[in-house]
Tab-separated table of C-alpha atoms in Angstrom:
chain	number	residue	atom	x	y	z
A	435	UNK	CA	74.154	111.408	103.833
A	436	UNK	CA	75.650	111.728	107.692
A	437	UNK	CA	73.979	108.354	108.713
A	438	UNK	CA	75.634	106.507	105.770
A	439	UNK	CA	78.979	108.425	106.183
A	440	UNK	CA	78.526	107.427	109.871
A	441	UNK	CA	77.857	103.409	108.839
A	442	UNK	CA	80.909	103.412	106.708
A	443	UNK	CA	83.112	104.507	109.817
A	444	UNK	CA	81.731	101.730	111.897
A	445	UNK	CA	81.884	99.053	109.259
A	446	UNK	CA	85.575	100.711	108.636
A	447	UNK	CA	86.647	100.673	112.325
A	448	UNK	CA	85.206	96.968	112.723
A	449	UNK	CA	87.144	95.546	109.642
A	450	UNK	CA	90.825	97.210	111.502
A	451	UNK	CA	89.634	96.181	114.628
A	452	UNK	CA	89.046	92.175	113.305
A	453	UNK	CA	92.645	92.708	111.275
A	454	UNK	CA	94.477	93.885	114.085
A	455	UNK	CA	92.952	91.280	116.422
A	456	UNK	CA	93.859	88.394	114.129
A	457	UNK	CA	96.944	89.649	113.820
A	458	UNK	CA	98.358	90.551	117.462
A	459	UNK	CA	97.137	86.558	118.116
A	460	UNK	CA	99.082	85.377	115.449
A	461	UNK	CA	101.696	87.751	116.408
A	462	UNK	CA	102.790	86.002	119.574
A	463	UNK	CA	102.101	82.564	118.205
A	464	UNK	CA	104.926	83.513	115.621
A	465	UNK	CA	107.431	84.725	118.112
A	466	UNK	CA	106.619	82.146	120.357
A	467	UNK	CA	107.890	79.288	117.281
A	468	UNK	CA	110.190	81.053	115.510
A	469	UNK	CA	114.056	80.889	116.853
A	470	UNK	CA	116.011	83.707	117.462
A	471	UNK	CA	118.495	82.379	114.827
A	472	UNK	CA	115.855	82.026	112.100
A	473	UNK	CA	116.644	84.216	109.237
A	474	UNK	CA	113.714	85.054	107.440
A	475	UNK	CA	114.482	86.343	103.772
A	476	UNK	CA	113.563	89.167	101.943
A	477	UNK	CA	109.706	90.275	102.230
A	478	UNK	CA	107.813	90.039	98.681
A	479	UNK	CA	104.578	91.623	98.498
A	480	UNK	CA	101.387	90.674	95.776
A	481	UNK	CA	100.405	94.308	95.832
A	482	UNK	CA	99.884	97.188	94.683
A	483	UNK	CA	101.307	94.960	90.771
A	484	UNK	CA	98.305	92.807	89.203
A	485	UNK	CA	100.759	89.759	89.228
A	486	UNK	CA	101.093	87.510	91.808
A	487	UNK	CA	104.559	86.530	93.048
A	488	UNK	CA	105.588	83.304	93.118
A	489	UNK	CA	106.833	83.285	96.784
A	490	UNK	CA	105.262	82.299	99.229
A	491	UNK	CA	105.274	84.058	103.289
A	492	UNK	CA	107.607	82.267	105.539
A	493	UNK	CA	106.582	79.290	107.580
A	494	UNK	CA	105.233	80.616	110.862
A	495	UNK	CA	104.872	84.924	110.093
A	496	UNK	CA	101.945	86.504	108.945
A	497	UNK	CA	101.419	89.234	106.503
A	498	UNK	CA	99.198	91.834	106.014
A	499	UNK	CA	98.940	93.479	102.923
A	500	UNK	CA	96.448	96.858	103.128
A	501	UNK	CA	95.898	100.435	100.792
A	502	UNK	CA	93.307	102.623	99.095
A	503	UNK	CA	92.552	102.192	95.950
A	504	UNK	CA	90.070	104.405	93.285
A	505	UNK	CA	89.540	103.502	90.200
A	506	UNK	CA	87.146	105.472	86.877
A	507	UNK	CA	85.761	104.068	84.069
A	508	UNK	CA	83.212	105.547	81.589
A	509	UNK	CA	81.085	102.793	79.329
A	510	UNK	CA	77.530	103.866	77.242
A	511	UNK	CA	77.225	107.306	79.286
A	512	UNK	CA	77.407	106.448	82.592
A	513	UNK	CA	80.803	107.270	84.728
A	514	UNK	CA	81.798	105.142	87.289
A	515	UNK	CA	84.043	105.698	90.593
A	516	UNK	CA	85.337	103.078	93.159
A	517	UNK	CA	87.306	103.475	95.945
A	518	UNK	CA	88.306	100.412	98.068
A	519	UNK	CA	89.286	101.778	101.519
A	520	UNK	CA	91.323	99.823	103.110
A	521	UNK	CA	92.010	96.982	100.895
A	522	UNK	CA	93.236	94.083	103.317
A	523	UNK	CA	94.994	90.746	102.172
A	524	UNK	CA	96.260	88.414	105.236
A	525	UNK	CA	98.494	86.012	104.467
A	526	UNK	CA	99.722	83.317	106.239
A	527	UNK	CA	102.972	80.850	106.555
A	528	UNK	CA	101.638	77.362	107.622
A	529	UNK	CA	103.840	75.175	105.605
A	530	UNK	CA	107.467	75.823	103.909
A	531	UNK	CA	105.300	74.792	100.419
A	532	UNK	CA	101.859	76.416	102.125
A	533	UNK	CA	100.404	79.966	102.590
A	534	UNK	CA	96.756	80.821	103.867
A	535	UNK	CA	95.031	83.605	102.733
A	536	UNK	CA	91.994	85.966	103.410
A	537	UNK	CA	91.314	89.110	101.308
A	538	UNK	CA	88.264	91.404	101.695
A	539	UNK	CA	88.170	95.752	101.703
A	540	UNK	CA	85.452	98.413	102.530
A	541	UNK	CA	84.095	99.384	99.217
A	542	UNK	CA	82.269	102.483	97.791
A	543	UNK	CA	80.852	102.687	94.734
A	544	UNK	CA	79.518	105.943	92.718
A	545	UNK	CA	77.481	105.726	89.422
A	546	UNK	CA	76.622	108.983	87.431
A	547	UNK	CA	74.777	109.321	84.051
A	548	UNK	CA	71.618	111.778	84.089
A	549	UNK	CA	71.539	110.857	88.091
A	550	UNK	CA	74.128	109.733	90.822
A	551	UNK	CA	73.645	106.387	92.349
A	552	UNK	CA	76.008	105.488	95.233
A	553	UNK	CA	76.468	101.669	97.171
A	554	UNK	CA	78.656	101.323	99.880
A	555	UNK	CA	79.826	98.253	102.505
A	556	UNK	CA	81.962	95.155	102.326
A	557	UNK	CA	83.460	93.216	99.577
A	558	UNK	CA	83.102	89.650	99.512
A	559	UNK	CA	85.276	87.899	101.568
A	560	UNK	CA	87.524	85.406	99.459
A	561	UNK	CA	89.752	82.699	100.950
A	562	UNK	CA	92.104	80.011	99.330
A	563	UNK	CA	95.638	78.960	99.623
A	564	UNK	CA	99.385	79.689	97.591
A	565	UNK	CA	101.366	76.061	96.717
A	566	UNK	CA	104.895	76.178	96.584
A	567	UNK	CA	105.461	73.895	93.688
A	568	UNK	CA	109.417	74.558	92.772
A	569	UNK	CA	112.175	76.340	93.005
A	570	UNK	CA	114.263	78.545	89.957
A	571	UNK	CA	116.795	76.766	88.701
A	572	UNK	CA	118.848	77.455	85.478
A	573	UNK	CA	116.028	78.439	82.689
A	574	UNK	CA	113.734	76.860	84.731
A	575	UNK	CA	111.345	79.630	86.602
A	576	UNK	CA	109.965	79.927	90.619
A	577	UNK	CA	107.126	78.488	90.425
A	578	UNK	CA	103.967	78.403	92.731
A	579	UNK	CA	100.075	77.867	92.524
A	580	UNK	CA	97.027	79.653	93.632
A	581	UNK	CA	93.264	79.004	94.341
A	582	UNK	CA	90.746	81.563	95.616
A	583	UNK	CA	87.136	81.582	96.148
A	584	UNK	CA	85.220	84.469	96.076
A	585	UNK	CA	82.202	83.973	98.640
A	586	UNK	CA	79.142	85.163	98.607
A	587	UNK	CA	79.452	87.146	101.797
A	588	UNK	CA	79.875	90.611	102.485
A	589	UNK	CA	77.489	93.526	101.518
A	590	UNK	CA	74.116	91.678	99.500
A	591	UNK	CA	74.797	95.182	96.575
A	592	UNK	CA	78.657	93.505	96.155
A	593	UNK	CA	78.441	89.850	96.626
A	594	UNK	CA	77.950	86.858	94.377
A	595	UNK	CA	75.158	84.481	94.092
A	596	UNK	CA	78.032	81.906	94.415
A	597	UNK	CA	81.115	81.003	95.334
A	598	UNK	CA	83.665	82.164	92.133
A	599	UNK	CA	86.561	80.273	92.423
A	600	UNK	CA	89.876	80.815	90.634
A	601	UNK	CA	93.264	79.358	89.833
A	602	UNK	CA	96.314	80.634	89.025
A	603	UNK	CA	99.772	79.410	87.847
A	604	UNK	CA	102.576	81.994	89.264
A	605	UNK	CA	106.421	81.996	87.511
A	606	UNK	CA	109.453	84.498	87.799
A	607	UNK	CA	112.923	84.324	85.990
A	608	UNK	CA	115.611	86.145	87.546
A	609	UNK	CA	117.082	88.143	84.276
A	610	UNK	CA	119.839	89.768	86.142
A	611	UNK	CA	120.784	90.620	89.549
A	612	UNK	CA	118.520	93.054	90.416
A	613	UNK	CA	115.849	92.594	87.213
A	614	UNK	CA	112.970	89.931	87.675
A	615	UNK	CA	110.626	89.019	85.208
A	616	UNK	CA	106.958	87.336	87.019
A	617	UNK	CA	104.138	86.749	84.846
A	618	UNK	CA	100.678	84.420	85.830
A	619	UNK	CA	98.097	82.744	84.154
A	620	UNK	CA	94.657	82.775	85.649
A	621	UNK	CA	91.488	80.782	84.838
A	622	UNK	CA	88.260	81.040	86.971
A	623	UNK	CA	84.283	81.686	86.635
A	624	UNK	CA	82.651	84.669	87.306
A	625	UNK	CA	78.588	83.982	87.796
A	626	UNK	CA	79.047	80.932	85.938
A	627	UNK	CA	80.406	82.213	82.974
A	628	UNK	CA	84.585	81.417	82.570
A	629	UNK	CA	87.109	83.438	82.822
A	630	UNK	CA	90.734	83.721	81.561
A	631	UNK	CA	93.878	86.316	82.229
A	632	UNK	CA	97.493	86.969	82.330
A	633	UNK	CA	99.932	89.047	83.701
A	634	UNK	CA	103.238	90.172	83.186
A	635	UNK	CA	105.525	92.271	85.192
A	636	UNK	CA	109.243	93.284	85.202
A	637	UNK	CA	110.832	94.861	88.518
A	638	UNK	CA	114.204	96.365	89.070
A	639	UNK	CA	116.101	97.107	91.729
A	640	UNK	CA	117.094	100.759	92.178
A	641	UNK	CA	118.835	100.009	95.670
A	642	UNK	CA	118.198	98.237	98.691
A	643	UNK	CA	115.034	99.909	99.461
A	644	UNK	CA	113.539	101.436	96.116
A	645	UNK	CA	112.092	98.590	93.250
A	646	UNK	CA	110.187	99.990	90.054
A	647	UNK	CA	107.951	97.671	88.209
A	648	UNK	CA	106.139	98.170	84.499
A	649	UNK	CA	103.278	95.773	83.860
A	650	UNK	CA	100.705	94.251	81.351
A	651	UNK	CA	97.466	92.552	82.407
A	652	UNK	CA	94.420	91.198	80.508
A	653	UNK	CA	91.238	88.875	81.049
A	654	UNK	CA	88.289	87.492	78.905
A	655	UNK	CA	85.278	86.644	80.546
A	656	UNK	CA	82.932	84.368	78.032
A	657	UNK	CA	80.638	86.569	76.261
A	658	UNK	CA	82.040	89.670	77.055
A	659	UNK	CA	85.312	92.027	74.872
A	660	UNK	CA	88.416	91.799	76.507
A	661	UNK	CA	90.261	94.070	78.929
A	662	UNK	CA	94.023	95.022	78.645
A	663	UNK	CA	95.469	97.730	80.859
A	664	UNK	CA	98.911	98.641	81.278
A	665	UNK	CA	100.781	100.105	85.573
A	666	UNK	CA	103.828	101.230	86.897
A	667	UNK	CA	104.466	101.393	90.388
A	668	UNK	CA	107.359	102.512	92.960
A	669	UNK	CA	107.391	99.822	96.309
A	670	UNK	CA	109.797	101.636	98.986
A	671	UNK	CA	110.957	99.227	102.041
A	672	UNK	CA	111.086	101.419	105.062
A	673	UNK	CA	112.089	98.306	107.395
A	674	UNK	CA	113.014	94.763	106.555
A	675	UNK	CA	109.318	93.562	107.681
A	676	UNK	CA	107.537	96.900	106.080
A	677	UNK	CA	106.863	97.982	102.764
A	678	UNK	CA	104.996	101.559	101.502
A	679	UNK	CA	104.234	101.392	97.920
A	680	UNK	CA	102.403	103.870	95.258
A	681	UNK	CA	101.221	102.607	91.961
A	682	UNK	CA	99.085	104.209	88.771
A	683	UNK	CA	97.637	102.015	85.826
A	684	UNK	CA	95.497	102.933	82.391
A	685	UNK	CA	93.459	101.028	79.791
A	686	UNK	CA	94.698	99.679	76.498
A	687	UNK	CA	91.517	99.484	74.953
A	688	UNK	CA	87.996	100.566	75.468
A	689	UNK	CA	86.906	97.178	77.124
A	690	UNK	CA	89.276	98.019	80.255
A	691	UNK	CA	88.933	100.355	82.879
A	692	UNK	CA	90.280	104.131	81.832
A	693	UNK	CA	92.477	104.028	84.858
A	694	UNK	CA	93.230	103.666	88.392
A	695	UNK	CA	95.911	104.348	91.498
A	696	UNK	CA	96.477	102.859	94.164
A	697	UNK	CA	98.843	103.166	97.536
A	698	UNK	CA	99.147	100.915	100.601
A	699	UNK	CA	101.571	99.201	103.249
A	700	UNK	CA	102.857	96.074	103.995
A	701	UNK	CA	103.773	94.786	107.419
A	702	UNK	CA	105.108	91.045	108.295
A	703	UNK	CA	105.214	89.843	111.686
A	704	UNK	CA	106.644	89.068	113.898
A	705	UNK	CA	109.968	90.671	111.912
């Protein structure tokens, strides 16, 4: 038990380490391009909500999105616990239409029916890229699209065979001054097998630095029931370029998991 609590601090301290590194470089790039009279706008987060927002990072910052998240779920017997620690999403400006993006987290996983089983190590590592595609006008929503591939790299208990990519089409209405409505469709393959989801989220302002959100989320992977779940979550902005947010979420049928929490921060750089 001590050497694999002792692995999961290295493999912890390496993933900061690489994060941090990464992000001190693209730090001073960003400062370095950016002019002083640049004003960014508002930072907008894809965590801790299940639906994407259909904004993309400012050309030239980077953003790094990271929390803890534990999750149960109890199917034929067996109880299950994971706990993502930290979960880590860089994101990237390149392009006014074009964001990069790397996502990955240190994962442990603890299965108990008449014995406890226990995996722990990386995530796979998935990449892809958020399209700006337009702007809302009138009735017409924000719009953007998103690809990510799920690789089959990271720890060989966690990983896929093969690369699982996925797509996603990402809208929000502005329904008042300070209530948004976003909601994404999602198509991918998991193993092979397709898979198809929504999500739908509605956020309101309580002032400048408090936003509540209650959402609905769902997929259907071929052959399997599907899952709908139901969150709520409280996103505080402690600075213009850093975000603190706290989350909880529950199952709306027996297919989904029973229920989950999550918290995290945010940080954009350079400001």
């Amino acid at each position: 038990m001590k050497r694999t609590y002792t692995k999961q601090l290295w493999q912890l301290k390496w993933l900061l380490v690489l994060l941090l590194f990464f992000g001190v470089i693209l730090q001073g790039q960003c400062q370095e391009e950016v002019p002083e009279q640049y004003e960014l706008p508002e930072m907008e987060t894809d965590r801790p909500d299940q639906t994407e927002a259909a904004s993309l990072v400012p050309r030239k910052t980077v953003q790094l999105e990271t929390g803890f998240y534990f999750q149960e779920d109890t199917e034929s017997g067996v109880e299950q616990k994971i706990r993502a620690y930290p979960t880590a999403l860089l994101r990237i400006g390149v392009l006014g239409w074009l964001e990069l993006r790397v996502q990955s987290a240190l994962r442990d996983s603890v299965a108990e029916s008449r014995r406890r089983f226990r995996t722990s190590g990386f995530a796979p590592l998935t990449v892809g890229a958020k399209i700006k595609l337009w702007e809302e006008q009138g009735l017409r929503p924000q719009a953007a699209f998103m690809t990510m591939v799920v690789l089959p790299v990271g720890s060989r208990q966690f990983r896929p065979e093969n690369p699982n990519p996925t797509f996603r089409l990402m809208l929000k209405n502005s329904l008042a001054e300070k209530l948004d409505l976003s909601y994404n469709l999602m198509y991918g393959w998991v193993e092979g097998e397709s898979i198809k989801g929504y999500a739908v989220s509605l956020g309101y302002d309580i002032s400048d630095k408090f936003t509540v959100y209650g959402e609905a989320f769902g997929d259907k992977q071929t052959g399997d029931k599907a899952e709908h779940s139901v969150d709520g979550g409280i996103l505080f902005m402690l600075f213009p370029n850093l975000q603190l947010d706290v989350a909880a979420g529950r199952a709306l049928n027996k297919a989904a998991t029973d229920y989950f929490v999550t918290a995290g921060v945010s940080v954009r750089l350079p400001r």
